C-alpha positions as MATLAB code, in Angstrom:
seq = 'XXXXXXXXXXXXXXXXXXXXXXXXXXXXXXXXXXXXXXXXXXXXXXXXXXXXXXXXXXXXXXXXXXXXXXXXXXXXXXXXXXXXXXXXXXXXXXXXX';
ca = [
       0.000    0.000    0.000;
       1.364    3.442   -0.795;
       0.551    7.092   -1.246;
       2.633    9.344   -3.471;
       2.558   12.937   -4.586;
       2.355   14.064   -8.188;
       5.656   13.358   -9.969;
       7.014   11.063   -7.265;
       7.696    7.405   -7.941;
      10.435    4.805   -7.912;
      13.470    4.490  -10.207;
      14.149    1.399  -12.314;
      14.401   -1.818  -10.317;
      13.241   -5.437  -10.562;
      11.969   -8.222   -8.301;
       9.507  -11.139   -8.351;
       6.244  -11.168  -10.320;
       3.581   -8.853   -9.009;
       0.441   -6.841   -9.512;
      -0.243   -3.149   -8.986;
      -3.596   -1.429   -8.613;
      -4.462    2.267   -8.288;
      -7.291    3.422   -6.038;
      -6.915    7.194   -6.570;
      -4.932    9.257   -9.057;
      -2.880    7.376  -11.636;
       0.503    5.716  -12.047;
       2.662    5.745  -15.185;
       4.673    2.558  -15.697;
       7.869    2.143  -17.728;
       8.912   -1.499  -18.262;
      11.894   -3.271  -19.830;
      12.542   -6.986  -20.361;
      16.181   -6.461  -19.417;
      18.227   -3.538  -18.179;
      17.128   -0.085  -19.350;
      19.525    1.897  -21.542;
      21.542    4.568  -19.754;
      20.406    3.205  -16.406;
      21.406    5.121  -13.257;
      19.980    3.522  -10.088;
      20.250    6.867   -8.273;
      18.242    8.837  -10.860;
      14.592    9.501  -10.130;
      12.008    8.351  -12.641;
      11.082   11.950  -13.408;
      14.751   12.866  -14.035;
      15.119    9.831  -16.340;
      11.996   10.830  -18.315;
      13.276   14.381  -18.750;
      16.942   13.657  -19.535;
      17.200   10.180  -21.055;
      13.813    9.301  -22.557;
      13.880   12.000  -25.301;
      17.259   10.718  -26.529;
      16.084    7.115  -27.004;
      15.170    5.608  -30.342;
      11.761    3.969  -30.671;
      13.389    0.557  -30.224;
      15.158    1.662  -27.038;
      12.023    3.065  -25.410;
      10.285    1.082  -22.674;
       6.890   -0.523  -22.773;
       4.615    2.093  -21.220;
       1.167    2.339  -19.735;
      -0.753    4.428  -17.240;
      -3.044    2.696  -14.800;
      -6.077    4.429  -13.330;
      -8.475    3.560  -10.499;
      -9.826    0.075  -11.055;
      -6.982   -0.988  -13.394;
      -4.723   -3.898  -12.476;
      -1.240   -4.307  -13.954;
       0.792   -7.529  -13.907;
       4.582   -7.125  -14.071;
       6.756  -10.200  -14.766;
       9.655  -11.464  -12.669;
      12.987   -9.774  -13.422;
      11.490   -7.064  -15.666;
      12.952   -3.663  -14.834;
      10.251   -1.124  -14.113;
       9.942    2.449  -12.921;
       6.857    4.417  -11.942;
       5.711    8.017  -11.794;
       2.640    8.991   -9.784;
       0.124   11.247  -11.487;
      -2.240   13.357   -9.410;
      -2.214   14.323   -5.779;
      -2.253   11.989   -4.079;
      -1.855    8.749   -5.962;
      -3.027    5.853   -3.804;
      -1.968    2.374   -4.891;
      -1.407   -1.196   -3.770;
       1.207   -3.657   -5.022;
       1.220   -7.404   -4.381;
       4.249   -9.610   -5.011;
       4.044  -13.307   -5.842;
];
């Protein structure tokens, strides 16, 4: 369970399979089946979107989606993913398998 302000989120990371659901606001997801290009584990997701994302070719760009209240997203084991909360506040729940 989490609550995040507009523009907050988590940088690229990976772990076991899981699901994420949004109860209020929205959450933008960036996903890679492998390490992201120009990956800096200390960079925020918002900084990565502003500095790195515009320089990527279409093939280098991540899979992307935005989930809204009532949506459920499955993310596979070992896929790198980063999130950015949209709206104040964004209320969400993640479950790991």
